[in-house]
XYZ file of C-alpha atoms in Angstrom:
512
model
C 0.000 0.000 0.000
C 0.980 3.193 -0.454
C -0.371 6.816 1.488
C 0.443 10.190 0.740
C 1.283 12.166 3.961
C 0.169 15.277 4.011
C 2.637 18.201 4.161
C 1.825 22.014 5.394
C 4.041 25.044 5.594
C 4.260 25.550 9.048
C 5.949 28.885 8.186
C 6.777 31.256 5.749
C 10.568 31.851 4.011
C 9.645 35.583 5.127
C 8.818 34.698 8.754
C 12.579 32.434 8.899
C 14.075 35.759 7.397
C 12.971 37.657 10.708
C 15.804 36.115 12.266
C 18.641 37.974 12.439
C 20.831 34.827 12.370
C 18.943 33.313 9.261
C 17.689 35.794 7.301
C 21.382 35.435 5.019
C 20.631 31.759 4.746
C 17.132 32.137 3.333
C 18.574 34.847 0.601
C 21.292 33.081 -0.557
C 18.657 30.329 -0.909
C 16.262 31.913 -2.864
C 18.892 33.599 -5.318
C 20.433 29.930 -6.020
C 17.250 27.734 -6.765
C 15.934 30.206 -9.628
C 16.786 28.209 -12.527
C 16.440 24.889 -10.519
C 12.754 25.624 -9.979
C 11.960 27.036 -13.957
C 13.368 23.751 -14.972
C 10.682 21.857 -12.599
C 7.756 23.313 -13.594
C 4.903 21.567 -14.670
C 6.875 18.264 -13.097
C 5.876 16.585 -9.248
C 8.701 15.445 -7.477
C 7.716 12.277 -5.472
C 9.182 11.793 -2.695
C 9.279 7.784 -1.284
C 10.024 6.361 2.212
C 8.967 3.586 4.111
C 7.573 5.513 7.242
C 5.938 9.173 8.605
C 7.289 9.092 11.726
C 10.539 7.988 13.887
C 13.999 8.395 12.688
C 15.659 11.856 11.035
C 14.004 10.655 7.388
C 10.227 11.162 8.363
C 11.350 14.257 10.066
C 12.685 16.355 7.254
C 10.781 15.083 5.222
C 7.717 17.818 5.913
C 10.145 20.561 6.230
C 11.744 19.722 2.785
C 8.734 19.606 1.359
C 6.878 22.489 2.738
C 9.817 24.641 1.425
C 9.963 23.087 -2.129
C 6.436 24.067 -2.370
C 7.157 27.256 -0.971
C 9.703 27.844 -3.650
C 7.260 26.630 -6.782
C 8.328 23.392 -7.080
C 5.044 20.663 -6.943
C 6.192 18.094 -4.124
C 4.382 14.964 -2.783
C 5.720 12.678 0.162
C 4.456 8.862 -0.167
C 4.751 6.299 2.507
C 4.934 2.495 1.776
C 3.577 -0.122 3.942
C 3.927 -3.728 3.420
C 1.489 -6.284 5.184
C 3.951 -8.786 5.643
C 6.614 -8.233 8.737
C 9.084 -10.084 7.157
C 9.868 -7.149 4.551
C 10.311 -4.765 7.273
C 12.367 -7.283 9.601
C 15.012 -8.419 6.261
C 14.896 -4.482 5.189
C 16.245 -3.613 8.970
C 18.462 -6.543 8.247
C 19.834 -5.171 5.081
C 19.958 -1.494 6.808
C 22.465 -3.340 9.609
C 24.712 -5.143 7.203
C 25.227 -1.723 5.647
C 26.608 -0.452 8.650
C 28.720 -2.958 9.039
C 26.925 -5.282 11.312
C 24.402 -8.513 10.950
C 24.295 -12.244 9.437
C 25.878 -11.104 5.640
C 23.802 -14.745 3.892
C 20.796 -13.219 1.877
C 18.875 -16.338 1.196
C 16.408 -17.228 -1.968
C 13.391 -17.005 0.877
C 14.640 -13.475 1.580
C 15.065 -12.306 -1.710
C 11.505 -13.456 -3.124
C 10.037 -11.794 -0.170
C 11.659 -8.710 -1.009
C 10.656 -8.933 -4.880
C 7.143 -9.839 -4.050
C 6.157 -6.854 -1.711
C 9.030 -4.373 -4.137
C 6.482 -5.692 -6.840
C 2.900 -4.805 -5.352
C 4.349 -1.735 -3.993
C 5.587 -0.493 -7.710
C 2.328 -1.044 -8.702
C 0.301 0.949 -7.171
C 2.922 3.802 -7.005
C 3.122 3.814 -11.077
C -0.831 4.416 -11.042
C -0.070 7.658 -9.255
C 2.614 9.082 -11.180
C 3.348 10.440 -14.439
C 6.382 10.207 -17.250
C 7.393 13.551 -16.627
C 6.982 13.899 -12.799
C 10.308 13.124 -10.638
C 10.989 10.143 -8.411
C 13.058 10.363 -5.283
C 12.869 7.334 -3.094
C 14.639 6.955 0.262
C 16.737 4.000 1.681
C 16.231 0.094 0.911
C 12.759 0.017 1.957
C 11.461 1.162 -1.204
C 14.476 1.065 -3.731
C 13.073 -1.918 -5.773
C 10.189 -0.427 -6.006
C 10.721 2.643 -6.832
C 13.158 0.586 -9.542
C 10.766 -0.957 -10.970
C 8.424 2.467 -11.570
C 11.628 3.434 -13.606
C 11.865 1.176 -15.688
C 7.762 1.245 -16.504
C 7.523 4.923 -16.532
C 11.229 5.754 -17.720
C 10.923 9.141 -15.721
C 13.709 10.431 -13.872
C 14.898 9.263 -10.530
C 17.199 9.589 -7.533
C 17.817 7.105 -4.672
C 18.670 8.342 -1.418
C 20.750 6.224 0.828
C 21.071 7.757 4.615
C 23.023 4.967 5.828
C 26.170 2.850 5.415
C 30.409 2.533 6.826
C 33.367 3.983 6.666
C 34.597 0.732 6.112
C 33.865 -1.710 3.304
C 33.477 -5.407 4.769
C 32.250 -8.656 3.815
C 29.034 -7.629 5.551
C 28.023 -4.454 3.891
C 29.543 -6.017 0.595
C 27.004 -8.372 0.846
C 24.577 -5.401 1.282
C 25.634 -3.567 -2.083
C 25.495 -6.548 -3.953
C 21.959 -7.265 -3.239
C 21.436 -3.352 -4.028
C 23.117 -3.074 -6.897
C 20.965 -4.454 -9.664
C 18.130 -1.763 -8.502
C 20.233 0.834 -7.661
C 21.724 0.580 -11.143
C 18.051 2.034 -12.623
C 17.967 5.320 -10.645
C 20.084 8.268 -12.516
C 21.301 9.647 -9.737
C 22.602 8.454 -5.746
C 22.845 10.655 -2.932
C 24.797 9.849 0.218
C 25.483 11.590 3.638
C 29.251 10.969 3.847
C 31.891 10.526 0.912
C 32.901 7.435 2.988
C 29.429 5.921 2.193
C 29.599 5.595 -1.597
C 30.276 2.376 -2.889
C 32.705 2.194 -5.205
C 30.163 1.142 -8.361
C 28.696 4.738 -7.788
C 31.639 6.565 -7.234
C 30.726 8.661 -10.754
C 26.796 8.854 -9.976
C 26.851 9.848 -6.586
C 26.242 13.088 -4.888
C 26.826 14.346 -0.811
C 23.478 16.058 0.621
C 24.099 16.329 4.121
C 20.928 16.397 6.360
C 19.727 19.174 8.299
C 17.308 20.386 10.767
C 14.853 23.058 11.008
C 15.314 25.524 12.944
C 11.715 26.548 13.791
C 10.615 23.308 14.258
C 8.987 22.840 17.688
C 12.205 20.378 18.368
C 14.557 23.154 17.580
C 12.796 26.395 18.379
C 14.490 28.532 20.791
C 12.695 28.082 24.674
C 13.135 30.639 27.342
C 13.987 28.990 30.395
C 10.618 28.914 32.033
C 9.567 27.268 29.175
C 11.854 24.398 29.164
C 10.685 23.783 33.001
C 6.611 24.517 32.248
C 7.408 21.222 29.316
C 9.336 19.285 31.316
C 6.394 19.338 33.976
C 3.860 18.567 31.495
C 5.735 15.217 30.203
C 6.254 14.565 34.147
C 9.442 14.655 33.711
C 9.749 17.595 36.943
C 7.864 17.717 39.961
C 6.008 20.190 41.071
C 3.605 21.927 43.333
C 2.078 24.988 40.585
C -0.440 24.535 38.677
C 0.490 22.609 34.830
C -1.498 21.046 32.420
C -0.089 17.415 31.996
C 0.430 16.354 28.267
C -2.490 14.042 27.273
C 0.621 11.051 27.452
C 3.276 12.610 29.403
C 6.739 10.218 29.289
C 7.293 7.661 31.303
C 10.267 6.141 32.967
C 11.710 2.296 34.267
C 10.570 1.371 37.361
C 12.515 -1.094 39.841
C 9.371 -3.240 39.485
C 9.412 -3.191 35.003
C 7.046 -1.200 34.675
C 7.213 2.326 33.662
C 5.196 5.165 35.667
C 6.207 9.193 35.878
C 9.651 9.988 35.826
C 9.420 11.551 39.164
C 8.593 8.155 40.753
C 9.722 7.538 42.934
C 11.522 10.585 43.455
C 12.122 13.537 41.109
C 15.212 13.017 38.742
C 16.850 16.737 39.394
C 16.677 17.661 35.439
C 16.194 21.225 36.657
C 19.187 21.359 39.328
C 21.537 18.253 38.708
C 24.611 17.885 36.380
C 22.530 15.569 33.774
C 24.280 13.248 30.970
C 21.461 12.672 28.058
C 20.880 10.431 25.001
C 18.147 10.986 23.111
C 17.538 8.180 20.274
C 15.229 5.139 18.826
C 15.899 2.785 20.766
C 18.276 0.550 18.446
C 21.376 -1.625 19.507
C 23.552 0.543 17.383
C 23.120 3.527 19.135
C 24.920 2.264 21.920
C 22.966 3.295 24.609
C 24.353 0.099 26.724
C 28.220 0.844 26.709
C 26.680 4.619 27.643
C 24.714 3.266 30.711
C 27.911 1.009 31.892
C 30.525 3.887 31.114
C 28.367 6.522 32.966
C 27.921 3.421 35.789
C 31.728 2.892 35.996
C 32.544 6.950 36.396
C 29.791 6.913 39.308
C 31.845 3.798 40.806
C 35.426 5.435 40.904
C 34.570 8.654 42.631
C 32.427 6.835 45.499
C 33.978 7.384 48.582
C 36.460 4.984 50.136
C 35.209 1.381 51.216
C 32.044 1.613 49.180
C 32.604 -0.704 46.782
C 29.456 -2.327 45.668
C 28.954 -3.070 42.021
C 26.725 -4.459 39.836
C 27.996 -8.099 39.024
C 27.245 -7.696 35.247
C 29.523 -4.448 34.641
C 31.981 -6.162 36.926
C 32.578 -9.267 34.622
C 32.159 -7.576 31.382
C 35.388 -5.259 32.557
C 37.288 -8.662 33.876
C 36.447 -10.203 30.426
C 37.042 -7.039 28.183
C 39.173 -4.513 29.866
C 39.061 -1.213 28.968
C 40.035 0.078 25.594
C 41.282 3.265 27.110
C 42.206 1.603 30.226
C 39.182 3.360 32.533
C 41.184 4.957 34.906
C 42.712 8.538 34.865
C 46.331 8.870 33.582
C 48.979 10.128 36.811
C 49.137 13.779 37.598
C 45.468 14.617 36.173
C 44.212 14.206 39.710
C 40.001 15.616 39.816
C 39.285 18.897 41.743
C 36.484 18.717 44.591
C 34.035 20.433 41.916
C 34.982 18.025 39.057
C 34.487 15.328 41.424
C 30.992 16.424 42.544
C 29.810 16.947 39.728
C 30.625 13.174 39.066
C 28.756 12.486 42.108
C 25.741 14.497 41.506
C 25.715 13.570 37.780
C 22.364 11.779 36.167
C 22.144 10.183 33.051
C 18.721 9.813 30.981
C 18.237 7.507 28.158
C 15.065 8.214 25.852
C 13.636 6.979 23.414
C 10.276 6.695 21.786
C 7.685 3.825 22.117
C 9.227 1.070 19.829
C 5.369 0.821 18.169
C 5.264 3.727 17.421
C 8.448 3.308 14.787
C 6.897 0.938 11.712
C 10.119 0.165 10.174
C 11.976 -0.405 12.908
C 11.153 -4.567 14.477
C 14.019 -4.341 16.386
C 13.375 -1.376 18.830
C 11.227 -3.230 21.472
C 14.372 -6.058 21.908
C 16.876 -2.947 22.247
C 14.593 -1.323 24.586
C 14.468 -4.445 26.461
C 18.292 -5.064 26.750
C 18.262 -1.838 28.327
C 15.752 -2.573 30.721
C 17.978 -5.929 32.211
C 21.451 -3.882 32.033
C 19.343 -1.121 34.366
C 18.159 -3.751 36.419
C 21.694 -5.123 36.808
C 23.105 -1.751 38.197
C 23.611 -1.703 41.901
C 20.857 0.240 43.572
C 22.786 2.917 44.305
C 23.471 3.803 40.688
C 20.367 2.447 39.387
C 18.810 5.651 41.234
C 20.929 7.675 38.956
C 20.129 6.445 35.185
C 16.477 6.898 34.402
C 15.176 4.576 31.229
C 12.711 6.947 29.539
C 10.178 6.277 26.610
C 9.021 9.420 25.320
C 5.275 10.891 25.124
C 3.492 9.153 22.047
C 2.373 12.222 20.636
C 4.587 13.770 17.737
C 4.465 17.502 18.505
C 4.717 16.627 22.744
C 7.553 14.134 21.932
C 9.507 17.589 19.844
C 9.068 19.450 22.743
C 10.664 17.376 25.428
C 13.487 16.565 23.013
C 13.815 20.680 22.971
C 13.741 20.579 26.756
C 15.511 17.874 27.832
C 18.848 18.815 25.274
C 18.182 22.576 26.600
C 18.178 21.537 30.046
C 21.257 18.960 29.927
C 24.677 19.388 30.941
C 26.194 17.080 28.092
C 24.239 15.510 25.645
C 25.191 12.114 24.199
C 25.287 10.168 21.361
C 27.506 7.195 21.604
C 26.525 4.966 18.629
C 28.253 2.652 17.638
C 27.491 2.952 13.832
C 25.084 6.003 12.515
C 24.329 7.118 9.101
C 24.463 10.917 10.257
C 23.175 11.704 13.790
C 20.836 14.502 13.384
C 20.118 14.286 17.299
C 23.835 15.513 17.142
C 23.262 18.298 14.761
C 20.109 19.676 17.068
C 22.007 19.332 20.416
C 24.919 21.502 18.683
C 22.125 23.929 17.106
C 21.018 24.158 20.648
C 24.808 25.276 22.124
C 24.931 21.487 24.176
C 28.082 20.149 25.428
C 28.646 17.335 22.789
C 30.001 14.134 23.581
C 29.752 11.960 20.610
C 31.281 8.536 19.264
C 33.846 9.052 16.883
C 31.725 6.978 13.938
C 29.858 8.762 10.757
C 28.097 11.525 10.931
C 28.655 12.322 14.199
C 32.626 12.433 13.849
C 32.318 14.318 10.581
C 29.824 16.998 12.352
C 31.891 17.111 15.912
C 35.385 18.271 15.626
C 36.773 16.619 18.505
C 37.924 19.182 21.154
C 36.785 22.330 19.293
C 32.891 21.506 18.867
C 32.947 18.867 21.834
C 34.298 15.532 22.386
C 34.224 12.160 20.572
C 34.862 9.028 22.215
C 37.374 7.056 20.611
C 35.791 3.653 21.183
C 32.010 3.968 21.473
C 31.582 0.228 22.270
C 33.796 -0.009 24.880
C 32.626 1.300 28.568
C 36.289 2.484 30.007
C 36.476 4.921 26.677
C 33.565 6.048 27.390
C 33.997 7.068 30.830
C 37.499 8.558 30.031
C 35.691 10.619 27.940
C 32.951 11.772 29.770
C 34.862 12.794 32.867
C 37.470 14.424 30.481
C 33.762 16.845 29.781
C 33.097 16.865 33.258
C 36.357 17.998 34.223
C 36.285 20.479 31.515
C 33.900 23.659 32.278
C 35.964 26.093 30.988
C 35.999 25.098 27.858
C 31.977 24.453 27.885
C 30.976 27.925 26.223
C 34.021 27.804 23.477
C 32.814 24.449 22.638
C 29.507 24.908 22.674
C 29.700 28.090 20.445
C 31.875 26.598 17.851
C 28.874 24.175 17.599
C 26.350 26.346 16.881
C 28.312 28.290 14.072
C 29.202 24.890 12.615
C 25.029 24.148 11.944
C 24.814 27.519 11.069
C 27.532 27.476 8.353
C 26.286 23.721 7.092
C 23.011 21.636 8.643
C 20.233 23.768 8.375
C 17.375 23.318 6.088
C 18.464 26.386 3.581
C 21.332 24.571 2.775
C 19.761 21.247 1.961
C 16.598 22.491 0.048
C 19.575 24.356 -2.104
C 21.645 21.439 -2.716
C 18.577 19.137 -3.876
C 17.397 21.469 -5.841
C 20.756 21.982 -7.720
C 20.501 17.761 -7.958
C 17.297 17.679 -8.874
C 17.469 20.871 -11.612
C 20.097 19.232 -13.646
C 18.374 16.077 -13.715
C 15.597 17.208 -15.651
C 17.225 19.865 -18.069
């Protein structure tokens, strides 16, 4: 099946030119599109993905749009959906072995599955588009599809790939050379990274970066009353005046598995505490585990004296592994009484959405669950310092606390351990956060390690990650430079200007 999505304007180019910081942006915008939009006219650009919410795809997707249309160009956004689970769950499949990761044996089963759903899919699409129109379709979801249309309608076409590795391996080999026959039909490829072109595309590629919107209710600036008046609605703050709870506010892990309001059973100290956040579907690749047992072994090594307790999980996995960057502070770099308390007063929150809500994503309710025993494993005394958070259902709500929670953090997070971009990264940085990033994709290219933040070295392994973090903690001084740099580096190269621009030069010569 597939829906259209409807897409409004939810403002004008002239209302983004009000701001003094991107009223250049939108100019130099307008001035470069004007032959790019003549030479779409009387053409629809279609654009194809397998979901409308969850994950940075469904949410520029609007925003892109809106501003196309804006611009004169005739845009539509189409969703697929596939009654079968088995697509989705060999698509995620395919989506991990291009990052590296995953069983790399496609099997006949797998493959007929794939043309069989590809083929129903096409079908319907083709009875909704025309010769002339444009076809861009997003990630492996779709691509055969979309392929197929091509080669029925011969119109012009772009595939979008947001993933992939810096690395080629046997695994995401095994990826391209299931993609390749349908990727072949498209006239045009657009990546993320340079690093995530496969060599057959090398001369057919192009590098869009994504970006964010700035006025978006996930990125739109909040005075600091508002970021407390939101975080009391989702129940993420307690409090005695009077607030109008979201309809679903979030919820967070409870010793007993369940999940209630994040200030059972005591408030978490967002408002007052130091306060470590990740902010991500929840997905084994994000690495939200080797987070949780870095930030757990920090907590352990500035307890005081003769309090030793540990959780017997972390405790083996560091006998068994070690630490990559050995865990432990190097001689001489001894912590100050306020680098140490903030250690000490430190709490980290990992969110993420409610794996149902995400269609394309099987996997999220396993990773949620992994993260639910490694909590559970934590010695009480740290357990009362990592809240497990699943955000509120609704879209717009869900923005809002993402706005509120990066605004209100001391360092925000995002230690994956293989990402196709990171656009949580890009609206942390947008926001002036204190970074701390792994040192993989889109996040390394966007974080300049000690100039826009930090990047862990080794995002899988728990001792690098604490090194790191209490490197940030130990740093304050250096918070505003950082933090700064950040913002001018969006600014220069992730917002939404400089994306519609780029497509639109792709997307232009395509059709001349």
């Amino acid at each position: 099946m597939v829906r259209l999505i409807d897409v409004e304007m939810e403002h004008t180019l002239a209302e983004y030119a009000t701001d003094v910081v991107l009223r250049e942006s939108v100019r130099e915008m307008q001035d470069a599109v004007t032959d790019d939009v003549a030479a779409l006219e009387g053409r629809t650009v279609w654009m194809v993905n397998s979901t409308a919410s969850g994950g940075g795809v469904a949410e520029m997707m609007p925003k892109l749009l809106g501003i196309f249309r804006t611009l004169g160009v005739d845009a539509e956004w189409a969703v697929i959906d596939v009654d079968d689970p088995g697509f989705f769950e060999f698509t995620k499949d395919v989506h991990n072995l291009l990052h590296g990761t995953g069983d790399p044996e496609i099997v006949d089963r797998e493959r007929a599955l794939y043309e069989r759903a590809s083929r129903s899919v096409a079908d319907e699409l083709a009875d909704r588009l025309a010769p002339e129109d444009v076809l861009v379709v997003h990630d492996p979801q779709p691509l055969a599809a979309g392929a197929k249309v091509v080669e029925e309608l011969g119109l012009p076409a772009v595939w979008r790939c947001h993933i992939g590795s810096e690395r080629q391996t046997e695994k995401s080999r095994a990826a391209w050379e299931f993609l390749q026959p349908w990727v072949r039909d498209y006239d045009r490829a657009i990546f993320s990274l340079p690093a995530y072109v496969p060599e057959f595309l090398h001369d057919d590629a192009t590098i869009v970066p994504p970006a964010i919107d700035p006025f978006s209710a996930k990125n739109e600036r909040l005075k600091p009353q508002e970021v407390a008046g939101i975080l009391a609605r989702a129940e993420l703050v307690a409090t005695d005046h009077p607030t109008e709870p979201f309809d679903e506010p979030a919820r967070r892990l409870q010793a007993d598995g369940t999940f209630a309001p994040a200030t059972e059973p005591a408030d978490l100290g967002l408002l007052f505490r130091p306060v470590v956040c990740q902010i991500s579907r929840w997905d084994s690749l994000k690495g939200f585990l080797p987070l949780l047992r870095g930030f757990a072994r920090l907590k352990r090594e500035v307890r005081p004296a003769g309090d030793a307790g540990a959780d017997v999980e972390e405790t083996s996995e560091r006998e068994e592994k070690g630490a990559t960057n050995g865990g432990r502070r190097a001689e001489g770099t001894a912590r100050t009484d306020a680098h140490r308390r903030r250690i000490e007063d430190a709490r980290l929150v990992l969110a993420g959405p409610d794996p149902s809500s995400v269609a394309d994503d099987p996997e999220g309710q396993a990773a949620l669950e992994a993260i639910e025993e490694a909590w559970h494993s934590l010695d009480p005394s740290i357990r009362r310092d990592v809240a497990v958070v699943v955000m509120p259902p609704d879209r717009h709500d869900s923005a809002l606390v993402i706005n509120a929670l990066q605004r209100c953090a001391t360092v925000v997070a995002q230690n994956s351990l293989r990402e196709g971009f990171g656009l949580t990264v890009t609206e942390a940085m947008w926001k002036r956060a204190v970074l701390m990033g792994s040192d993989t994709g889109g996040i390394g290219a966007q974080i300049r390690d000690g100039e826009d933040g930090r990047l862990v070295p080794d995002a899988a392994d728990p001792g690098s990650v604490a090194e790191t973090l209490d490197a940030v903690f130990g740093a304050p001084d250096r918070w505003d430079e950082w933090s700064h740099s950040a913002q001018r580096r969006v600014a220069d190269n992730y917002l939404v200007f400089e994306q519609v621009t780029r497509w639109l030069d792709v997307l232009g010569a395509l059709v001349r």
